[in-house]
PDB file of C-alpha atoms and ligand atoms in Angstrom:
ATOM      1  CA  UNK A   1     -27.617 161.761 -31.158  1.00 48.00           C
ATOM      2  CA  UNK A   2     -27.699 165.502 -31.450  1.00 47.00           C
ATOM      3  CA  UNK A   3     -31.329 166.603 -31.045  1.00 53.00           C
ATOM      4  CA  UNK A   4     -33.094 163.081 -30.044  1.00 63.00           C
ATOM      5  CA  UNK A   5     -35.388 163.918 -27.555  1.00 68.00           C
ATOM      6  CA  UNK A   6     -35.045 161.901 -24.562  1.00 89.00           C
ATOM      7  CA  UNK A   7     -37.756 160.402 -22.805  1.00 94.00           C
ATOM      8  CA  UNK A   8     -36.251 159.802 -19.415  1.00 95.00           C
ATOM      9  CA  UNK A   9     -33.527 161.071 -17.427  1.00 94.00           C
ATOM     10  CA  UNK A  10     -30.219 158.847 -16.611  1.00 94.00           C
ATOM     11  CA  UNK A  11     -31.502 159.064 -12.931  1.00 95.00           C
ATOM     12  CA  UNK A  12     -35.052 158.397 -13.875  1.00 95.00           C
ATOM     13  CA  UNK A  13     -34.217 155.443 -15.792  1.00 96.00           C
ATOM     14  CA  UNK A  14     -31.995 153.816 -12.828  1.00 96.00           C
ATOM     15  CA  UNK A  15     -34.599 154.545 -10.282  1.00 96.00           C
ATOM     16  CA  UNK A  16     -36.988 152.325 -12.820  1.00 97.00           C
ATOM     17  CA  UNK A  17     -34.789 149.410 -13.376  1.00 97.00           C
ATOM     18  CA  UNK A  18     -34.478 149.562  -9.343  1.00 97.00           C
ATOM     19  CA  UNK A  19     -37.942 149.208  -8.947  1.00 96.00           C
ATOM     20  CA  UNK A  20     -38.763 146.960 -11.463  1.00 97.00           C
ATOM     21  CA  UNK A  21     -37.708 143.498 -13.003  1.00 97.00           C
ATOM     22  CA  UNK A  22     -36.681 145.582 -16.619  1.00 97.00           C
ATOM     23  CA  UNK A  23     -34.145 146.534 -18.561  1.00 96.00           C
ATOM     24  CA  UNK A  24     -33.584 150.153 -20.155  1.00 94.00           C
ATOM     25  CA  UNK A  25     -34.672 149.013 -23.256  1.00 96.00           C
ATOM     26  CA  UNK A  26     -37.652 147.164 -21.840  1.00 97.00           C
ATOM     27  CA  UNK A  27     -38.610 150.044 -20.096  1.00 97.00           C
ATOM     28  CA  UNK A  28     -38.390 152.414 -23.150  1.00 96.00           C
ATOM     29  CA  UNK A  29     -40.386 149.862 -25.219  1.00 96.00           C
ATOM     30  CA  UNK A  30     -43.239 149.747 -22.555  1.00 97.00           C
ATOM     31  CA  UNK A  31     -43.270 153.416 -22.410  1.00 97.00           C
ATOM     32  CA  UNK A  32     -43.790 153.491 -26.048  1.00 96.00           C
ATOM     33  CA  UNK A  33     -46.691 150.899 -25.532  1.00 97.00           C
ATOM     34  CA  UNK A  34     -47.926 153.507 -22.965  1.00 97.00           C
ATOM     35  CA  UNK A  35     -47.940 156.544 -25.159  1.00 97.00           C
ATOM     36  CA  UNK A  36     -49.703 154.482 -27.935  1.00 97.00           C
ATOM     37  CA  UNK A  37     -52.660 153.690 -25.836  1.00 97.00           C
ATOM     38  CA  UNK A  38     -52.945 157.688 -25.746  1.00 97.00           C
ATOM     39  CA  UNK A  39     -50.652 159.805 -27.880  1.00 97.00           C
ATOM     40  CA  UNK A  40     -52.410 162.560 -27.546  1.00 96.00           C
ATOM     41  CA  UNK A  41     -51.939 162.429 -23.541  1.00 96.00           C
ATOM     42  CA  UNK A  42     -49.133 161.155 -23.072  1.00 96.00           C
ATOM     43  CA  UNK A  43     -45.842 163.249 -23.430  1.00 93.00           C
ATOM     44  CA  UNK A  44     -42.825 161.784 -25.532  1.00 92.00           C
ATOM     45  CA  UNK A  45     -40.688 163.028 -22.625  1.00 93.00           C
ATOM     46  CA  UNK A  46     -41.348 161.601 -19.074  1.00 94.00           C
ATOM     47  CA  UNK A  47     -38.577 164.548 -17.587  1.00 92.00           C
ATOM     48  CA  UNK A  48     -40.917 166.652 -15.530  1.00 90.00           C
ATOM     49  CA  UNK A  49     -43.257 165.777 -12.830  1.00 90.00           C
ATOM     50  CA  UNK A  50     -46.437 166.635 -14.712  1.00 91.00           C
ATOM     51  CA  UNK A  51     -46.195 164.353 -17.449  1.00 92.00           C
ATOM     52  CA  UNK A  52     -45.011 161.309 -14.736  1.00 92.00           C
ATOM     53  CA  UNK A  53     -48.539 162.130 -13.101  1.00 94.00           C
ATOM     54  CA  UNK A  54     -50.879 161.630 -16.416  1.00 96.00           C
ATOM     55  CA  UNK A  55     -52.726 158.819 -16.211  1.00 97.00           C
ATOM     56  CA  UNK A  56     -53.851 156.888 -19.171  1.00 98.00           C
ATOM     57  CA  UNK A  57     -58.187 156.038 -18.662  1.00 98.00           C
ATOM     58  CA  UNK A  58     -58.578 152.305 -18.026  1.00 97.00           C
ATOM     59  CA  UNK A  59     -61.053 151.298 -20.902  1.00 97.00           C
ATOM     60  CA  UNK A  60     -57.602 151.833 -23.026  1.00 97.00           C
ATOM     61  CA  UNK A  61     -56.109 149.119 -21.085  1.00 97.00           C
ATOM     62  CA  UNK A  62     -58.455 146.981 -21.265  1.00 96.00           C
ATOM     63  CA  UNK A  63     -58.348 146.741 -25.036  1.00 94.00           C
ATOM     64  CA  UNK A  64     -54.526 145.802 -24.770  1.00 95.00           C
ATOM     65  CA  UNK A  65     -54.029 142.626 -26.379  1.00 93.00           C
ATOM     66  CA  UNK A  66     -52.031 141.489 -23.548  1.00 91.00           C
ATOM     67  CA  UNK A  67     -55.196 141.818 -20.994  1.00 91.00           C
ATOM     68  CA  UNK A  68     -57.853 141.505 -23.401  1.00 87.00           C
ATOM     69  CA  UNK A  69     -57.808 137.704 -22.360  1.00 86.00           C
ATOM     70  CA  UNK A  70     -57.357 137.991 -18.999  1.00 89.00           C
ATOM     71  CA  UNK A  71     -60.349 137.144 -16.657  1.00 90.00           C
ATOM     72  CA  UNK A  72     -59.085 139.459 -13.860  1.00 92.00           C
ATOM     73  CA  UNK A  73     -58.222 142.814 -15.827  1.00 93.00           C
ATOM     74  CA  UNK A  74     -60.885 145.373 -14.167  1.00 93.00           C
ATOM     75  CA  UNK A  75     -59.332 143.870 -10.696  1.00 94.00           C
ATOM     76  CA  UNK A  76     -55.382 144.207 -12.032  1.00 94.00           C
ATOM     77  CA  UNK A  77     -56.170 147.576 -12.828  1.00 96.00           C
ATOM     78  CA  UNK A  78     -57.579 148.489 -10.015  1.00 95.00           C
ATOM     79  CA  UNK A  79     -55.192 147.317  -7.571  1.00 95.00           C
ATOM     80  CA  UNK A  80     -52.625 148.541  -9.456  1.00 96.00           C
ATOM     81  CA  UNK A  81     -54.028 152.073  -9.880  1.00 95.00           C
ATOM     82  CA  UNK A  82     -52.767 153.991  -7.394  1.00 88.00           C
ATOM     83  CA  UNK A  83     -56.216 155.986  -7.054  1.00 87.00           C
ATOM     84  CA  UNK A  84     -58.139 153.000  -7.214  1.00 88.00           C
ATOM     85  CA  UNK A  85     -60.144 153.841  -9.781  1.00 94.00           C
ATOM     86  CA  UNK A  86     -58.256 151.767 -12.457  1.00 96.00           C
ATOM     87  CA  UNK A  87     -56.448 154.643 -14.613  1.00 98.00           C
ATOM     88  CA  UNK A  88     -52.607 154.463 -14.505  1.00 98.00           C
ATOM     89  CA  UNK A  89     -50.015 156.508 -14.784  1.00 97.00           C
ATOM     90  CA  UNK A  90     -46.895 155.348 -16.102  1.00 97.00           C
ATOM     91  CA  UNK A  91     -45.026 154.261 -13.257  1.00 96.00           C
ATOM     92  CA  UNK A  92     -48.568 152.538 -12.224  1.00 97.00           C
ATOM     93  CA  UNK A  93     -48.913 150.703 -15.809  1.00 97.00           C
ATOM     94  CA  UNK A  94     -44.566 149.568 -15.267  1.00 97.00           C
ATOM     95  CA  UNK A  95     -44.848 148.297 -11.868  1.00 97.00           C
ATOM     96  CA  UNK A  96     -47.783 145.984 -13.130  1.00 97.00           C
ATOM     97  CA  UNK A  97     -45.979 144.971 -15.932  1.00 97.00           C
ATOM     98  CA  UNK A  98     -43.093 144.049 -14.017  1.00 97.00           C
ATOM     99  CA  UNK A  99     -44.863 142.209 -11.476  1.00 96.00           C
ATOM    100  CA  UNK A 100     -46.984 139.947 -14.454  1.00 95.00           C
ATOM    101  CA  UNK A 101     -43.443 139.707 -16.112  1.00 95.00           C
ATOM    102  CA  UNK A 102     -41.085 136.063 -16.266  1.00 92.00           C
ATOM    103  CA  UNK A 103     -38.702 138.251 -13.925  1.00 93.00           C
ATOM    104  CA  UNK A 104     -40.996 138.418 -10.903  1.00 94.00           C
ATOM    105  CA  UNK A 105     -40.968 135.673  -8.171  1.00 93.00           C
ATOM    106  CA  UNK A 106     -43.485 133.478  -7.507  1.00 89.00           C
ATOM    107  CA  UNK A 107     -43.534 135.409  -3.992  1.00 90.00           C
ATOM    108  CA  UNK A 108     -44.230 138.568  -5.756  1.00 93.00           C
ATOM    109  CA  UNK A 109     -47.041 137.666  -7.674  1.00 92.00           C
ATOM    110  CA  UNK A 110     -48.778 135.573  -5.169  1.00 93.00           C
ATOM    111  CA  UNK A 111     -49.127 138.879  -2.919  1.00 94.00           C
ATOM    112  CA  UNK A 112     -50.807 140.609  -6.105  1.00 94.00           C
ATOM    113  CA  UNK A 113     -52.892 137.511  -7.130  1.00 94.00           C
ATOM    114  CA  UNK A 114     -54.104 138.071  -2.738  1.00 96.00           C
ATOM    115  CA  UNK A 115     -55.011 141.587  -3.593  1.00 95.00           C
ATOM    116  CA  UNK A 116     -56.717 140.661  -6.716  1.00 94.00           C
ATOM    117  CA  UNK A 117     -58.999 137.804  -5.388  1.00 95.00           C
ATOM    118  CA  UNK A 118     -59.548 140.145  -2.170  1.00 96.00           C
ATOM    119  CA  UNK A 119     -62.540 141.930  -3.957  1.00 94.00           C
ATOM    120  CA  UNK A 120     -64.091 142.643  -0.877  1.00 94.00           C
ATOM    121  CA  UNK A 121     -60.748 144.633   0.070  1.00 93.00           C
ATOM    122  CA  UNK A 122     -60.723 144.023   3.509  1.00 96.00           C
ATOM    123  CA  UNK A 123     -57.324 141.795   3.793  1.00 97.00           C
ATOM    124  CA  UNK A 124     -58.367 138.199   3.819  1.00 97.00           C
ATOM    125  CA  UNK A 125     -60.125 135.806   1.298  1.00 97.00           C
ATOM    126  CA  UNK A 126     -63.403 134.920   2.868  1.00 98.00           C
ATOM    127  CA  UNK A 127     -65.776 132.457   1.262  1.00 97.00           C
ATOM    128  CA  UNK A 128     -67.395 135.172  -1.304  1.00 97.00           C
ATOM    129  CA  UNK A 129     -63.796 136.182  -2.382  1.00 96.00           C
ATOM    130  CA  UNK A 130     -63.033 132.521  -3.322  1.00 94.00           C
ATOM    131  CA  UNK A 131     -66.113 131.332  -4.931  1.00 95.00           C
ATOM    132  CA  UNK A 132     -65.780 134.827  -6.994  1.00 94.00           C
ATOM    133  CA  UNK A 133     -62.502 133.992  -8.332  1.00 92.00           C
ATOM    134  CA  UNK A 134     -62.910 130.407  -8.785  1.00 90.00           C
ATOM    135  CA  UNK A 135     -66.081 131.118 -10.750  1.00 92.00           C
ATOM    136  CA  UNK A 136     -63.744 133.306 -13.118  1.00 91.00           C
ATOM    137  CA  UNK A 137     -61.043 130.850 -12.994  1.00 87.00           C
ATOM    138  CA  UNK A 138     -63.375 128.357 -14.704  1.00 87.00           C
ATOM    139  CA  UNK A 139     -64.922 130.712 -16.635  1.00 86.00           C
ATOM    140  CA  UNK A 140     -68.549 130.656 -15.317  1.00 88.00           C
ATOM    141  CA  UNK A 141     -68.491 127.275 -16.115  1.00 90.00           C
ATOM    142  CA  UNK A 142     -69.197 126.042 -12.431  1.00 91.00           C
ATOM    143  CA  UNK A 143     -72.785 125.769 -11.176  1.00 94.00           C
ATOM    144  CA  UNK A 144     -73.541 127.292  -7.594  1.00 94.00           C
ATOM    145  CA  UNK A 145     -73.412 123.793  -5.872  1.00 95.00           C
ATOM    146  CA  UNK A 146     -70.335 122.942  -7.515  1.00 93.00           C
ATOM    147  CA  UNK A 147     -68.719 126.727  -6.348  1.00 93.00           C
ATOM    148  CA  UNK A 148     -69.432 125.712  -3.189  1.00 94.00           C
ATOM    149  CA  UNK A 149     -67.771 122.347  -3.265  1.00 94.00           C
ATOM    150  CA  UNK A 150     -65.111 124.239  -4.389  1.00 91.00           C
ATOM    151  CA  UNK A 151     -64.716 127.028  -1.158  1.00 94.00           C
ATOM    152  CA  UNK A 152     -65.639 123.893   1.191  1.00 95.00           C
ATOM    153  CA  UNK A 153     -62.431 122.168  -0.617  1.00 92.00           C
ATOM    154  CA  UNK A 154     -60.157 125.149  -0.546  1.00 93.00           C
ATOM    155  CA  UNK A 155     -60.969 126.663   3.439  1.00 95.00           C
ATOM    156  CA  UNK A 156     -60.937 122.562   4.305  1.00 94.00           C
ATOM    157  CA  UNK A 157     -57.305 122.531   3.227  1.00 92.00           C
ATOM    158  CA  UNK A 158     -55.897 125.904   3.345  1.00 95.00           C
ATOM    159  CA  UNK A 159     -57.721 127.804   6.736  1.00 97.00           C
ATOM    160  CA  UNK A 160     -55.146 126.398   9.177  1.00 97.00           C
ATOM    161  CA  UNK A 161     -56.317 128.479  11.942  1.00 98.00           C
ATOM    162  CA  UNK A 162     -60.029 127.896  11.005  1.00 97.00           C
ATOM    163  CA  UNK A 163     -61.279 131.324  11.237  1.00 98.00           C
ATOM    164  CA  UNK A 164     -63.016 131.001   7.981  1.00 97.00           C
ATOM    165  CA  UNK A 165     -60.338 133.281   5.752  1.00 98.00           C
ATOM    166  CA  UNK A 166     -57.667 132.318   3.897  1.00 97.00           C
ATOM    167  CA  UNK A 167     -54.953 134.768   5.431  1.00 98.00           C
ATOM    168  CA  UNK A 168     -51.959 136.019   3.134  1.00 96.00           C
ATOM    169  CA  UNK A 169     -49.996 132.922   4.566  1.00 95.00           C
ATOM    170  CA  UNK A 170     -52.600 130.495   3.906  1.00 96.00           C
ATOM    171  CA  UNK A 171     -53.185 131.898   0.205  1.00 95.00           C
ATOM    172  CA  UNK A 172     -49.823 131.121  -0.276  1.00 93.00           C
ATOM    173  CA  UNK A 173     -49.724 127.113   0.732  1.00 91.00           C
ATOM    174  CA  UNK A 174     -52.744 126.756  -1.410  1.00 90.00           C
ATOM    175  CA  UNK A 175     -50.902 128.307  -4.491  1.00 88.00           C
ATOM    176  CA  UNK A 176     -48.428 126.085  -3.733  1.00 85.00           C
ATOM    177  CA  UNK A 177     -50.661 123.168  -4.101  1.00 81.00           C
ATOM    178  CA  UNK A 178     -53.433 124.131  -6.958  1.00 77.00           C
ATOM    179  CA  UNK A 179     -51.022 126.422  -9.328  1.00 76.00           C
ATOM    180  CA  UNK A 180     -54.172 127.182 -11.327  1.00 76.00           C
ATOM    181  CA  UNK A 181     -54.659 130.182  -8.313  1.00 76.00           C
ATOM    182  CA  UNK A 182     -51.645 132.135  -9.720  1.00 77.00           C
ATOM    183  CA  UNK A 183     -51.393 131.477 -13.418  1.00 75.00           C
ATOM    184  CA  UNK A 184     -53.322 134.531 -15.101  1.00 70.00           C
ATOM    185  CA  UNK A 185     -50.748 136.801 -13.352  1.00 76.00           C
ATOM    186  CA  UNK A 186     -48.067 135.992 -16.005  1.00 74.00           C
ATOM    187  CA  UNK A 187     -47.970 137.828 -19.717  1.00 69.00           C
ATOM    188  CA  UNK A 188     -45.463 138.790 -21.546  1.00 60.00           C
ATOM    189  CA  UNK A 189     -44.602 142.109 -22.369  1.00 48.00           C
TER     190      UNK A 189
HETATM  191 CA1   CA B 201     -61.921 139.678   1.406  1.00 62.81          CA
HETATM  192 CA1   CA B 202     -57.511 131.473   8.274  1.00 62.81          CA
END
């Protein structure tokens, strides 16, 4: 081993397997992904506070063939930034990988996929917030009548206490019945 550089403390590495749905090697191999989005950034060696806090620009992201697909990038990003502006530093860039991972419950992800359709940011998914995601869901393919079938459909079924939101709790029976809500939060890393 003699003079390997490591990238991570023992400690460091624990405290990431903790906090995420990885193994050590897993989290070593998405660390390498991170560097490679900006070597010259990035340090090889995560030890000191510093080089936890650089944050790799989000256009670099976006280019990742994981997320080049995905309708809802720009918003993953963004809620997963801890700024908000959609950079992320590697703990950021883990903790969404971990929560798009196979390892994450359904639970999990359904509170992300809430932030995510929340573009409005304000806690609740009111009509605007649905008929924006379910006109990315179905890829623009929807014309405005037909987006608003859609809302009237979902807030018919899913605003139990008719205030005209869906509330975390109500997101969550809908996934429950139309899957299609939660199934651009998986990839594979
Ligand atoms: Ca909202
Ligand atoms: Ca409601």
């Amino acid at each position: 081993m003699g003079n390997k550089v490591s990238t991570f403390s023992e400690e460091q590495l624990e405290d990431l397997q903790d906090s995420t749905f990885f193994t050590r090697k897993e989290i070593l191999m998405l660390h390498k992904k991170f560097r490679d989005l900006d070597p010259q950034l990035v340090p090889k060696t995560m030890l000191n506070d510093e080089a936890r806090g650089v944050r790799v620009a989000k256009e670099k992201f976006l280019k990742m063939s994981e997320f080049r697909e995905n309708p809802f990038k720009e918003r993953l990003l963004r809620v997963f930034s801890d700024d908000g502006t959609g950079d992320l530093c590697f703990e950021d860039f883990l903790y969404m990988m971990s929560v798009l991972s196979e390892g994450a419950p359904r639970e999990l992800k359904a509170k992300f996929a809430f932030a995510i359709y929340d573009y409005d940011d304000d806690g609740k998914l009111g009509p605007e917030d649905i008929a924006m995601a379910a006109a990315v869901l179905t890829q623009n393919q929807l014309t405005a009548e037909e987006l608003e079938v859609v809302v009237t459909k979902v807030l018919d079924e899913g605003d139990i206490d008719s205030d005209g939101h869906l509330s975390q709790a109500e997101f969550e029976h809908v996934i429950s019945r139309a899957p299609e809500f939660i199934n651009a939060f998986h990839v594979r890393a």
